[in-house]
Coordinates of C-alpha atoms (C1' of nucleotides) in Angstrom, one line a residue:
Chain A
M1 CA 0.0 0.0 0.0
H2 CA 1.2 3.5 -0.8
W3 CA 2.6 5.5 2.1
A4 CA -0.1 8.2 1.8
D5 CA -2.9 5.6 1.8
R6 CA -1.3 3.8 4.7
T7 CA -1.1 7.1 6.7
A8 CA -4.8 7.7 5.9
Q9 CA -5.6 4.2 7.1
D10 CA -3.8 5.0 10.3
L11 CA -5.7 8.2 10.7
A12 CA -9.0 6.5 10.2
R13 CA -8.5 4.7 13.5
R14 CA -8.5 8.1 15.2
G15 CA -11.5 9.5 13.6
D16 CA -12.9 10.6 10.2
N17 CA -12.2 14.3 10.3
H18 CA -8.6 15.4 10.0
T19 CA -6.4 18.5 10.0
I20 CA -3.1 17.9 8.4
A21 CA -0.7 20.7 9.2
A22 CA 2.5 21.9 7.5
G23 CA 4.5 24.7 9.1
I24 CA 7.3 26.6 7.5
T25 CA 9.3 29.6 8.7
P26 CA 9.5 32.1 5.8
S27 CA 13.0 33.2 6.7
G28 CA 14.3 33.1 3.1
E29 CA 13.8 31.6 -0.3
F30 CA 11.6 28.5 -0.4
H31 CA 13.0 25.5 -2.0
I32 CA 11.9 22.0 -3.0
G33 CA 12.7 20.7 0.4
H34 CA 9.7 22.8 1.6
I35 CA 7.8 21.4 -1.3
R36 CA 8.3 18.0 0.3
E37 CA 6.6 19.1 3.5
I38 CA 3.6 20.5 1.7
L39 CA 3.2 17.8 -0.9
T40 CA 3.5 15.1 1.8
G41 CA 0.6 16.8 3.6
D42 CA -1.3 17.3 0.4
M43 CA -1.0 13.6 -0.6
I44 CA -2.2 12.5 2.9
V45 CA -5.2 14.8 2.6
R46 CA -6.0 13.4 -0.8
A47 CA -5.7 9.9 0.5
C48 CA -8.1 10.7 3.3
H49 CA -10.6 12.1 0.8
D50 CA -10.2 9.0 -1.3
A51 CA -10.9 6.9 1.8
G52 CA -14.1 8.8 2.4
M53 CA -12.9 11.0 5.3
D54 CA -13.0 14.7 5.8
A55 CA -9.6 16.3 5.8
R56 CA -8.0 19.7 5.2
L57 CA -4.5 20.9 4.6
L58 CA -3.5 23.7 6.9
F59 CA -0.3 25.7 6.0
I60 CA 0.9 27.5 9.1
I61 CA 3.2 30.4 8.2
D62 CA 5.6 31.0 11.0
S63 CA 5.5 34.8 10.4
I64 CA 6.1 35.8 14.0
D65 CA 9.4 33.9 14.2
P66 CA 12.3 36.2 14.7
L67 CA 15.0 36.9 12.1
R68 CA 17.9 34.9 13.4
K69 CA 20.8 36.4 11.6
V70 CA 21.8 38.3 8.4
Y71 CA 21.7 35.6 5.8
P72 CA 24.2 35.6 3.0
F73 CA 21.5 36.8 0.6
L74 CA 20.8 39.8 2.8
H75 CA 22.5 43.2 3.0
S76 CA 24.2 44.0 6.3
D77 CA 21.5 46.7 6.8
Y78 CA 19.4 43.9 8.1
E79 CA 21.5 43.8 11.2
E80 CA 19.0 46.2 12.9
Y81 CA 16.1 43.8 12.3
I82 CA 17.7 40.8 14.0
G83 CA 15.2 39.4 16.6
Y84 CA 12.3 41.1 14.9
P85 CA 9.2 39.1 13.9
L86 CA 9.5 38.4 10.2
Y87 CA 6.1 40.0 9.4
R88 CA 7.3 43.3 10.8
I89 CA 10.4 43.4 8.7
P90 CA 10.6 45.1 5.3
P91 CA 11.2 42.8 2.3
P92 CA 14.6 42.8 0.6
D93 CA 15.0 44.5 -2.8
V94 CA 17.0 43.0 -5.6
E95 CA 20.3 43.8 -3.9
G96 CA 19.2 42.3 -0.6
R97 CA 18.7 45.7 1.1
P98 CA 15.6 46.4 3.2
D99 CA 13.0 48.0 0.8
L100 CA 11.0 50.4 2.9
E101 CA 8.8 51.5 0.0
A102 CA 7.7 48.0 -1.0
E103 CA 4.4 46.5 -0.2
G104 CA 4.1 43.5 2.0
N105 CA 6.7 42.3 4.4
Y106 CA 9.7 40.0 4.7
A107 CA 7.5 36.9 5.2
S108 CA 5.1 37.6 2.4
H109 CA 7.9 38.5 0.1
F110 CA 9.2 34.9 0.2
L111 CA 5.9 33.2 0.6
N112 CA 4.1 34.6 -2.4
P113 CA 6.2 33.0 -5.1
F114 CA 6.0 29.7 -3.2
L115 CA 2.2 29.9 -3.2
D116 CA 2.3 30.5 -7.0
S117 CA 4.3 27.3 -7.4
L118 CA 1.9 25.4 -5.1
K119 CA -1.0 26.5 -7.3
E120 CA 0.8 25.1 -10.3
L121 CA 1.3 21.9 -8.4
G122 CA -2.4 21.7 -7.6
V123 CA -2.0 22.3 -3.9
F124 CA -4.5 24.7 -2.3
P125 CA -3.9 24.8 1.5
E126 CA -5.8 26.9 4.0
L127 CA -3.3 29.5 5.1
S128 CA -2.8 30.5 8.7
W129 CA -0.5 33.4 9.5
N130 CA 0.9 32.6 12.9
H131 CA 1.3 36.3 13.9
E132 CA -2.5 36.7 13.3
A133 CA -3.2 33.9 15.6
Y134 CA -1.2 35.6 18.3
E135 CA -2.8 38.9 17.6
S136 CA -6.3 37.5 17.9
G137 CA -5.5 35.9 21.2
K138 CA -5.6 32.3 20.1
F139 CA -2.4 31.5 21.9
E140 CA -3.6 33.1 25.2
D141 CA -4.9 30.0 26.9
A142 CA -2.0 27.9 26.0
A143 CA 0.5 30.5 27.1
R144 CA -1.3 30.9 30.4
I145 CA -1.2 27.2 31.1
F146 CA 2.5 26.9 30.3
L147 CA 3.3 30.0 32.4
N148 CA 1.2 28.7 35.3
N149 CA 3.1 25.4 35.1
R150 CA 6.5 26.7 34.3
T151 CA 8.4 24.5 36.6
E152 CA 6.7 21.3 35.4
V153 CA 7.3 22.5 31.8
A154 CA 10.9 23.2 32.5
D155 CA 11.4 19.8 34.2
L156 CA 9.8 18.0 31.3
L157 CA 11.9 19.8 28.8
T158 CA 15.0 18.9 30.7
E159 CA 14.0 15.3 31.2
V160 CA 13.0 14.6 27.6
S161 CA 15.6 16.7 25.7
G162 CA 18.4 16.4 28.2
R163 CA 19.1 20.1 28.1
P164 CA 19.2 22.0 31.4
I165 CA 16.9 24.9 31.7
P166 CA 18.3 27.9 33.6
E167 CA 16.8 29.0 36.9
G168 CA 14.1 31.6 36.6
W169 CA 13.2 30.6 33.0
Y170 CA 9.7 31.5 31.8
P171 CA 8.1 29.8 28.8
Y172 CA 7.6 33.0 26.9
T173 CA 9.6 35.2 24.5
P174 CA 8.4 38.8 24.7
I175 CA 9.1 41.5 22.2
G176 CA 10.9 44.5 23.6
H177 CA 10.4 48.3 23.2
N178 CA 12.6 48.3 20.1
G179 CA 10.6 45.6 18.5
S180 CA 13.2 42.8 18.9
M181 CA 13.0 39.6 20.9
D182 CA 16.7 39.6 21.6
G183 CA 18.3 40.8 24.8
L184 CA 15.2 40.6 27.1
T185 CA 15.1 38.9 30.4
V186 CA 11.7 37.8 31.7
T187 CA 11.3 38.8 35.4
G188 CA 7.8 37.7 36.3
W189 CA 4.3 36.6 35.3
E190 CA 1.3 38.5 36.4
D191 CA -1.7 37.2 34.4
P192 CA -2.2 38.3 31.7
Y193 CA 1.2 40.0 31.6
V194 CA 4.7 38.7 31.2
L195 CA 7.1 41.2 32.9
W196 CA 10.6 41.8 31.5
V197 CA 13.6 44.0 31.5
D198 CA 15.7 44.8 28.4
A199 CA 19.4 45.0 27.9
E200 CA 19.5 48.6 28.9
G201 CA 17.6 47.9 32.1
K202 CA 14.3 49.3 30.9
E203 CA 11.3 47.4 32.1
G204 CA 8.2 46.5 30.2
R205 CA 5.4 44.0 30.0
S206 CA 3.7 41.9 27.3
H207 CA 0.0 40.9 27.2
I208 CA -0.1 37.2 26.3
G209 CA -3.3 37.6 24.4
T210 CA -1.7 39.8 21.8
A211 CA 1.3 39.6 19.5
E212 CA 3.6 41.3 22.1
G213 CA 5.6 38.1 22.3
K214 CA 5.4 34.5 21.4
L215 CA 6.0 31.0 22.9
P216 CA 9.4 29.5 22.3
W217 CA 9.4 27.0 19.5
R218 CA 9.1 23.8 21.6
L219 CA 6.0 25.2 23.2
D220 CA 4.7 27.1 20.2
W221 CA 4.4 23.9 18.2
P222 CA 2.2 21.9 20.6
A223 CA 0.1 25.1 21.2
K224 CA -0.6 25.2 17.5
W225 CA -1.7 21.5 17.6
A226 CA -4.2 22.4 20.2
I227 CA -5.4 25.6 18.6
H228 CA -6.0 24.2 15.2
G229 CA -6.9 20.7 16.1
V230 CA -4.0 19.2 14.2
T231 CA -4.3 15.4 13.8
C232 CA -1.4 14.7 11.5
E233 CA 1.7 16.6 10.6
P234 CA 4.7 15.9 8.4
F235 CA 7.9 17.3 9.7
G236 CA 11.6 17.1 9.0
K237 CA 13.9 14.6 10.5
D238 CA 15.5 17.2 12.6
H239 CA 12.4 17.4 14.7
A240 CA 12.0 13.7 14.8
A241 CA 15.3 12.8 16.6
S242 CA 14.8 11.5 20.1
G243 CA 14.9 14.5 22.5
G244 CA 13.8 16.6 19.6
S245 CA 10.9 19.0 19.4
Y246 CA 8.3 16.3 18.6
S247 CA 9.2 14.2 21.6
T248 CA 8.9 17.2 23.9
G249 CA 5.8 18.5 22.1
R250 CA 3.9 15.3 22.4
K251 CA 4.3 15.4 26.2
L252 CA 3.7 19.1 26.5
V253 CA 0.4 19.1 24.5
Q254 CA -1.1 17.0 27.3
F255 CA -1.0 20.2 29.5
L256 CA -3.4 21.6 26.9
G257 CA -5.7 18.6 27.2
T258 CA -5.3 17.2 23.6
N259 CA -3.4 14.5 21.9
P260 CA -0.4 14.9 19.7
P261 CA -0.8 14.6 15.9
H262 CA 0.1 11.5 14.0
P263 CA 3.7 12.1 13.1
V264 CA 5.0 11.7 9.6
P265 CA 8.8 12.4 9.8
Y266 CA 10.5 12.8 6.4
E267 CA 14.0 12.9 5.2
W268 CA 15.6 16.0 3.8
I269 CA 16.3 16.5 0.1
Q270 CA 20.0 16.7 -0.7
L271 CA 21.3 18.7 -3.6
K272 CA 23.5 16.2 -5.3
G273 CA 27.1 16.7 -4.2
Q274 CA 26.3 19.7 -2.2
G275 CA 24.6 18.5 0.9
A276 CA 21.2 19.4 2.4
M277 CA 19.2 22.1 0.7
S278 CA 19.2 25.3 2.6
S279 CA 18.4 28.8 1.5
S280 CA 20.7 30.3 4.1
T281 CA 23.7 28.7 2.4
N282 CA 22.4 29.2 -1.1
V283 CA 22.4 25.5 -1.7
F284 CA 19.0 25.0 -3.2
I285 CA 16.7 24.7 -6.2
G286 CA 13.5 26.7 -6.0
P287 CA 10.2 25.2 -6.9
S288 CA 9.7 27.7 -9.7
E289 CA 13.1 26.9 -11.0
A290 CA 12.3 23.2 -11.1
L291 CA 8.9 23.9 -12.7
D292 CA 10.6 25.7 -15.5
L293 CA 12.3 22.5 -16.5
V294 CA 9.7 19.8 -15.9
P295 CA 5.9 19.6 -15.7
P296 CA 4.3 19.7 -12.2
E297 CA 3.3 16.1 -12.3
I298 CA 6.9 15.1 -12.5
L299 CA 7.8 17.1 -9.4
R300 CA 4.8 15.6 -7.6
F301 CA 5.8 12.2 -8.8
L302 CA 9.2 12.7 -7.1
I303 CA 7.4 13.0 -3.8
S304 CA 4.8 10.4 -4.3
L305 CA 7.3 7.8 -5.5
N306 CA 9.6 8.1 -2.5
K307 CA 8.5 7.2 0.9
P308 CA 8.8 10.2 3.3
K309 CA 11.6 8.6 5.2
K310 CA 13.7 8.0 2.1
H311 CA 16.6 10.3 1.2
I312 CA 16.2 12.1 -2.0
E313 CA 19.4 13.1 -3.9
F314 CA 18.1 15.9 -6.1
D315 CA 19.6 17.3 -9.2
T316 CA 18.3 19.1 -12.2
G317 CA 20.0 16.8 -14.7
D318 CA 20.0 13.1 -14.7
L319 CA 17.5 12.6 -11.8
L320 CA 14.8 14.7 -13.3
F321 CA 15.3 13.0 -16.7
K322 CA 15.1 9.5 -15.2
L323 CA 12.1 10.6 -13.2
G324 CA 10.4 11.9 -16.3
E325 CA 11.0 8.6 -18.1
A326 CA 9.9 6.6 -15.1
Y327 CA 6.7 8.6 -14.9
D328 CA 5.9 7.9 -18.5
S329 CA 6.6 4.2 -18.2
Y330 CA 4.3 4.0 -15.1
V331 CA 1.6 5.8 -17.0
V332 CA 1.9 3.6 -20.0
G333 CA 1.6 0.6 -17.7
Y334 CA -1.5 2.1 -16.2
I335 CA -3.1 2.9 -19.6
R336 CA -2.5 -0.6 -20.9
N337 CA -4.1 -2.0 -17.8
H338 CA -0.9 -3.7 -16.7
L339 CA -1.5 -2.4 -13.3
E340 CA -5.0 -3.9 -12.9
L341 CA -5.2 -6.4 -10.1
K342 CA -5.7 -10.0 -11.1
D343 CA -6.8 -13.0 -9.2
G344 CA -3.6 -14.9 -9.6
D345 CA -1.4 -12.1 -8.3
S346 CA 0.8 -12.8 -5.3
S347 CA 0.5 -10.3 -2.5
R348 CA 3.9 -9.0 -3.5
I349 CA 2.8 -8.4 -7.1
S350 CA -0.4 -6.7 -6.1
N351 CA 1.4 -4.5 -3.7
I352 CA 3.7 -3.3 -6.4
K353 CA 0.8 -2.7 -8.7
Q354 CA -1.1 -0.8 -6.1
D355 CA 1.9 1.4 -5.2
K356 CA 2.6 2.2 -8.9
N357 CA -1.1 3.1 -9.4
A358 CA -1.0 5.3 -6.3
S359 CA 2.2 7.0 -7.3
I360 CA 0.6 8.1 -10.5
R361 CA -2.6 9.0 -8.7
F362 CA -0.9 11.3 -6.3
A363 CA 1.3 12.8 -9.0
Q364 CA -1.7 14.3 -10.9
V365 CA -2.1 18.0 -10.5
E366 CA -5.9 17.6 -10.5
H367 CA -7.1 15.4 -7.7
G368 CA -9.2 12.4 -8.9
K369 CA -8.2 12.6 -12.5
M370 CA -6.0 9.9 -14.0
P371 CA -4.0 10.4 -17.2
D372 CA -6.0 9.1 -20.1
K373 CA -3.5 9.0 -22.8
I374 CA 0.2 9.5 -23.4
N375 CA 2.6 9.2 -26.3
L376 CA 4.3 6.0 -26.9
R377 CA 7.0 4.7 -24.6
G378 CA 10.1 6.7 -24.2
S379 CA 8.4 9.9 -25.0
F380 CA 10.3 12.0 -22.5
R381 CA 13.7 11.1 -23.9
H382 CA 12.3 11.2 -27.4
L383 CA 11.0 14.7 -26.9
S384 CA 14.4 15.8 -25.6
M385 CA 15.9 14.6 -28.8
L386 CA 13.3 16.1 -31.1
A387 CA 13.6 19.4 -29.3
Q388 CA 17.3 19.4 -30.0
I389 CA 17.2 18.6 -33.7
R390 CA 14.0 20.4 -34.7
S391 CA 14.1 24.1 -34.1
N392 CA 10.5 24.9 -34.6
D393 CA 7.6 23.3 -32.9
E394 CA 5.5 22.4 -35.9
S395 CA 8.3 20.2 -37.3
V396 CA 8.4 18.4 -33.9
W397 CA 4.6 17.6 -34.2
E398 CA 5.1 16.7 -37.8
S399 CA 7.7 14.1 -36.8
M400 CA 5.5 12.7 -34.0
R401 CA 2.5 12.4 -36.4
M402 CA 4.6 10.6 -38.9
Y403 CA 5.5 8.0 -36.3
G404 CA 2.0 7.8 -35.0
M405 CA 2.8 9.3 -31.6
I406 CA 0.1 11.9 -31.9
D407 CA -3.1 12.3 -33.9
G408 CA -3.7 15.8 -35.3
E409 CA -2.8 18.6 -33.0
P410 CA -0.7 18.1 -29.9
S411 CA -2.4 18.4 -26.5
E412 CA -1.9 21.5 -24.5
N413 CA 0.0 19.4 -22.0
L414 CA 2.4 18.2 -24.7
V415 CA 3.0 21.7 -26.0
L416 CA 3.9 22.8 -22.5
R417 CA 6.2 19.8 -22.1
L418 CA 8.1 20.8 -25.3
H419 CA 8.5 24.4 -24.2
R420 CA 9.8 23.3 -20.8
M421 CA 12.1 20.9 -22.5
R422 CA 13.5 23.6 -24.8
K423 CA 14.2 25.8 -21.7
W424 CA 15.9 22.9 -20.0
I425 CA 18.1 22.2 -23.0
A426 CA 19.0 25.8 -23.2
S427 CA 20.0 25.9 -19.6
E428 CA 23.1 24.5 -17.9
H429 CA 20.9 22.0 -16.1
F430 CA 20.3 19.6 -19.0
P431 CA 22.2 16.3 -18.5
E432 CA 25.2 16.2 -20.8
G433 CA 24.7 12.6 -21.6
Y434 CA 21.5 13.4 -23.5
R435 CA 22.9 16.4 -25.2
I436 CA 23.5 16.1 -28.9
A437 CA 27.0 17.5 -29.6
I438 CA 27.6 18.2 -33.2
Q439 CA 31.2 18.0 -34.1
T440 CA 32.9 20.2 -36.7
S441 CA 36.1 18.2 -36.4
I442 CA 36.7 14.7 -35.5
T443 CA 37.0 13.7 -31.8
D444 CA 39.9 11.6 -30.4
D445 CA 37.5 8.8 -29.5
A446 CA 36.0 8.7 -32.9
K447 CA 39.5 8.8 -34.5
Q448 CA 40.4 5.7 -32.6
A449 CA 37.3 3.9 -33.5
I450 CA 37.6 4.7 -37.2
L451 CA 41.3 3.5 -37.2
I452 CA 40.5 0.3 -35.4
R453 CA 37.8 -0.5 -37.9
K454 CA 40.3 0.1 -40.7
D455 CA 42.8 -2.2 -39.1
I456 CA 40.3 -4.9 -38.9
T457 CA 38.9 -4.7 -42.4
M458 CA 42.0 -3.6 -44.2
D459 CA 40.0 -1.9 -46.9
T460 CA 39.3 1.6 -48.1
R461 CA 35.6 1.4 -48.4
I462 CA 34.9 3.7 -45.6
R463 CA 37.3 6.3 -46.9
D464 CA 35.7 6.1 -50.3
Y465 CA 32.3 6.3 -48.8
Y466 CA 33.2 9.4 -46.9
A467 CA 34.7 11.0 -50.0
A468 CA 31.6 10.3 -52.1
L469 CA 29.5 11.9 -49.4
V470 CA 31.7 15.0 -49.2
E471 CA 31.3 15.5 -52.9
T472 CA 27.5 15.2 -52.6
Y473 CA 27.3 17.4 -49.6
E474 CA 29.0 20.2 -51.3
T475 CA 26.4 20.6 -54.0
C476 CA 23.3 18.7 -53.1
K477 CA 20.0 20.0 -51.7
W478 CA 20.5 20.3 -48.0
E479 CA 17.3 18.5 -47.0
Y480 CA 16.1 15.3 -45.6
Q481 CA 15.2 13.1 -48.6
T482 CA 18.3 14.0 -50.6
L483 CA 20.6 13.3 -47.8
Q484 CA 18.8 10.1 -46.8
D485 CA 19.1 8.8 -50.3
A486 CA 22.7 9.7 -50.6
I487 CA 23.7 8.0 -47.4
C488 CA 21.9 4.8 -48.2
D489 CA 22.7 4.7 -51.9
Y490 CA 26.5 5.2 -51.4
A491 CA 26.4 2.6 -48.6
R492 CA 25.1 0.0 -51.0
E493 CA 27.5 1.2 -53.7
Y494 CA 30.5 0.6 -51.5
G495 CA 29.2 -2.6 -50.1
L496 CA 28.7 -1.4 -46.6
D497 CA 26.2 -2.7 -44.1
L498 CA 23.7 0.0 -43.5
S499 CA 24.0 -0.1 -39.8
E500 CA 27.8 0.0 -40.2
A501 CA 27.6 3.0 -42.5
F502 CA 25.4 4.9 -40.0
K503 CA 27.8 4.1 -37.2
M504 CA 30.7 5.4 -39.1
L505 CA 28.9 8.6 -39.9
Y506 CA 27.7 9.1 -36.3
L507 CA 31.3 8.8 -35.1
V508 CA 32.2 11.6 -37.5
H509 CA 29.4 14.0 -36.8
L510 CA 28.5 13.3 -33.1
G511 CA 31.6 11.6 -31.7
Q512 CA 29.7 8.5 -30.8
D513 CA 28.4 5.5 -32.8
Y514 CA 24.6 6.1 -32.3
G515 CA 22.3 9.0 -32.6
P516 CA 19.0 10.4 -34.0
K517 CA 18.1 10.0 -37.6
L518 CA 21.0 11.5 -39.4
A519 CA 19.1 12.9 -42.4
T520 CA 16.9 14.8 -40.0
L521 CA 19.8 16.1 -38.0
L522 CA 22.1 17.2 -40.8
P523 CA 19.7 19.9 -42.3
E524 CA 19.7 21.5 -38.8
I525 CA 23.4 22.2 -39.0
P526 CA 25.5 24.2 -41.4
R527 CA 26.6 22.3 -44.5
E528 CA 30.2 23.4 -43.9
H529 CA 30.3 21.8 -40.5
A530 CA 29.3 18.4 -41.8
I531 CA 31.8 18.7 -44.6
S532 CA 34.7 19.7 -42.5
A533 CA 34.2 16.8 -40.1
L534 CA 34.1 14.3 -42.9
R535 CA 37.2 15.8 -44.5
D536 CA 38.9 15.4 -41.2
A537 CA 38.0 11.7 -41.1
I538 CA 39.3 11.2 -44.6
S539 CA 42.6 12.7 -44.0
I540 CA 43.0 10.6 -40.9
L541 CA 42.4 7.5 -42.9
D542 CA 44.8 8.6 -45.7
E543 CA 47.6 9.2 -43.2
A544 CA 47.2 5.9 -41.5
Chain B
rG1 C1' 25.5 9.4 24.0
rG2 C1' 20.4 9.1 21.6
rG3 C1' 17.4 8.8 17.0
rC4 C1' 16.5 7.8 11.7
rC5 C1' 17.8 6.0 6.9
rU6 C1' 20.5 2.9 3.5
rG7 C1' 23.1 -2.0 2.3
rU8 C1' 19.3 -7.1 -2.9
rA9 C1' 22.3 -9.0 -10.3
rG10 C1' 28.3 -5.5 -13.3
rC11 C1' 25.3 -0.5 -12.3
rU12 C1' 20.4 1.9 -10.6
rU13 C1' 17.0 -0.3 -7.7
rA14 C1' 11.4 -2.6 -6.4
rG15 C1' 9.7 -6.0 -2.9
rC16 C1' 10.2 -5.4 3.8
rC17 C1' 5.2 -2.1 7.6
rA18 C1' 0.2 -7.2 7.0
rG19 C1' 6.4 -13.8 6.2
rG20 C1' 4.6 -18.1 1.4
rU21 C1' 9.1 -20.2 -5.0
rA22 C1' 13.8 -13.0 -5.4
rG23 C1' 11.2 -8.8 -9.7
rA24 C1' 12.4 -4.6 -13.0
rG25 C1' 15.4 -1.0 -15.8
rC26 C1' 20.2 -0.2 -17.8
rG27 C1' 24.6 -3.1 -19.3
rA28 C1' 26.6 -7.7 -21.4
rC29 C1' 25.8 -11.8 -24.8
rG30 C1' 22.8 -14.3 -28.9
rG31 C1' 19.0 -14.0 -32.7
rA32 C1' 15.3 -11.3 -35.9
rC33 C1' 14.6 -6.8 -38.6
rU34 C1' 17.1 -2.9 -42.1
rU35 C1' 16.3 4.1 -46.0
rU36 C1' 17.9 2.8 -37.8
rU37 C1' 14.0 8.7 -34.2
rA38 C1' 19.9 7.2 -28.4
rA39 C1' 15.7 1.9 -32.4
rU40 C1' 12.2 -2.2 -32.0
rC41 C1' 11.0 -7.4 -31.2
rC42 C1' 12.5 -12.3 -29.2
rG43 C1' 15.9 -15.0 -26.2
rU44 C1' 20.2 -15.8 -22.8
rU45 C1' 23.3 -14.4 -18.9
rG46 C1' 23.6 -12.9 -14.2
rG47 C1' 21.7 -12.6 -6.8
rC48 C1' 24.7 -17.5 -0.3
rC49 C1' 18.8 -10.2 -0.6
rG50 C1' 26.1 -6.8 4.1
rG51 C1' 27.4 -10.7 8.2
rG52 C1' 25.8 -13.8 12.5
rG53 C1' 22.1 -15.8 15.6
rG54 C1' 16.8 -16.4 16.9
rU55 C1' 11.2 -17.1 16.0
rU56 C1' 8.4 -20.1 12.3
rC57 C1' 6.1 -25.6 8.6
rA58 C1' 8.2 -21.3 5.9
rA59 C1' 12.4 -15.2 6.7
rA60 C1' 15.0 -10.3 1.8
rU61 C1' 10.6 -9.5 5.0
rC62 C1' 9.6 -10.2 12.1
rC63 C1' 13.2 -10.1 16.8
rC64 C1' 18.4 -9.6 18.8
rC65 C1' 23.5 -8.8 17.8
rU66 C1' 27.2 -7.1 14.4
rC67 C1' 29.8 -4.6 10.2
rA68 C1' 29.8 -0.6 6.5
rG69 C1' 28.0 4.1 4.6
rG70 C1' 24.8 8.6 5.1
rC71 C1' 21.9 12.0 8.0
rC72 C1' 19.7 14.4 12.3
rC73 C1' 19.6 15.8 17.6
rG74 C1' 22.4 24.3 18.6
rC75 C1' 14.5 26.7 15.7
rC76 C1' 17.5 25.9 8.9
rA77 C1' 11.9 21.0 6.2

RNA sequence: GGGCCUGUAGCUUAGCCAGGUAGAGCGACGGACUUUUAAUCCGUUGGCCGGGGGUUCAAAUCCCCUCAGGCCCGCCA
């Protein structure tokens, strides 16, 4: 059974109405690690719906969290905002300076593009700005309970996390006169006020039913569970470690009279060769960046295919390419009914079929809709090749029609796919192994291969074949049929096996012994390039 | 110190949670096809499922131990 369906099944034992929460601090650029959090939640919600339960996805934006430090992408002017709640900080401009004129705030600045990507991915969560929850007094009861039981809370934190809590600690982080949470010392608790003194010795007080302060993270989290009635929450493995915030949270929430949510810990997404994704170290790929290269269902597929606790080594080259191919092959299996359950299937086989089915189901942008058709197998790779050798879209469709891959006009989806593919190919992200590199002079590898062939056969047929083609290339019509005829006719004339002839030509033009249909490729490149590469090959054979 | 993940064919891996003859892709090899879209089709090859012990009629799967690699426990998902 698919992980999302299993989670839904687990949730069904608790009840039939669920709130699946995802919480993210908008302290910088969002990346596809954050996508995992939201998509994991989204898929669980969908699984609940499919199982006949009520469920909602709640996206809690930790907008009242303080700015921790001046991140590398920020100008040092942000120094003065350290400790400020993110929603009270101006957004950065293009140079990373605080932009006092701009609309919105630091938190919304980073959140908005992320929401656009979510829309494209078919995810529509309910939004809850955490600072608004504080402003409207939703945290008041929880804060009061924790403050009234501060010694028990401190003991529990020490016991579970192993970290000592200093004497005189209060479970509350007030905001000072200057607007920052840093440098304050809480001195007392007089319901509904937390009393404090700042670094300069000035006293003040914060009303816990307002946004004049917040609960520290380890208490803020369980309070959110109670306030929103959270029954399930995916969270990163950092919170899942023993002694981590989930293990303290699940105990602390009992003070508030509710149960902890069903945990769904997930592994982080690594950027291949560069470690964990993190916007603060600039090691990340943004969701919109990824969506520029591949369709949303492929990105969803990445998450649905991998169980939450599985590492994902992400990269924008090979991995995405393989993912695209895998997606297509799953869909082909689905459409051809290979994934239908049969009576004779062993439990192992039926499990695999179910999982594949579900991986496709959760990958769809539109919930409840399954793909109804797709081009023939290998279409992802195929498209990448067509996009490289056919510079205008219409000739791509023409080629696909000719081979029966589409009827009439391409679907909107396919058009989008092609355009993304073109962007990808034009970018540095496209995997080199799939790039068609047209040679104007012969490569060393090709040289070796050609000489070896000569040594084995001891004849000049290849040389003569090349020479005949050069002659033709110089004057012939530079188009498909002429070239195709020339290549094949001369091959026959010089007694060459057709596949051998093609191999020898691929070596010359591409530096490898395979490739796309040559007569289609050649008209896309300047005639002189083809000729110079062939001349190169001839002179090598003459010298040998 | 604690927690989590990974270890299955030359390579990438599915299967493990609900135990029932080890599955796929790529590669390699052989064959068919030939004006070849990184082809296609058919076939072959290849695994003491990291190691050891236990539970069971039956273990890749459950339990214990062990080895190797990766990650997390300072509010970075």
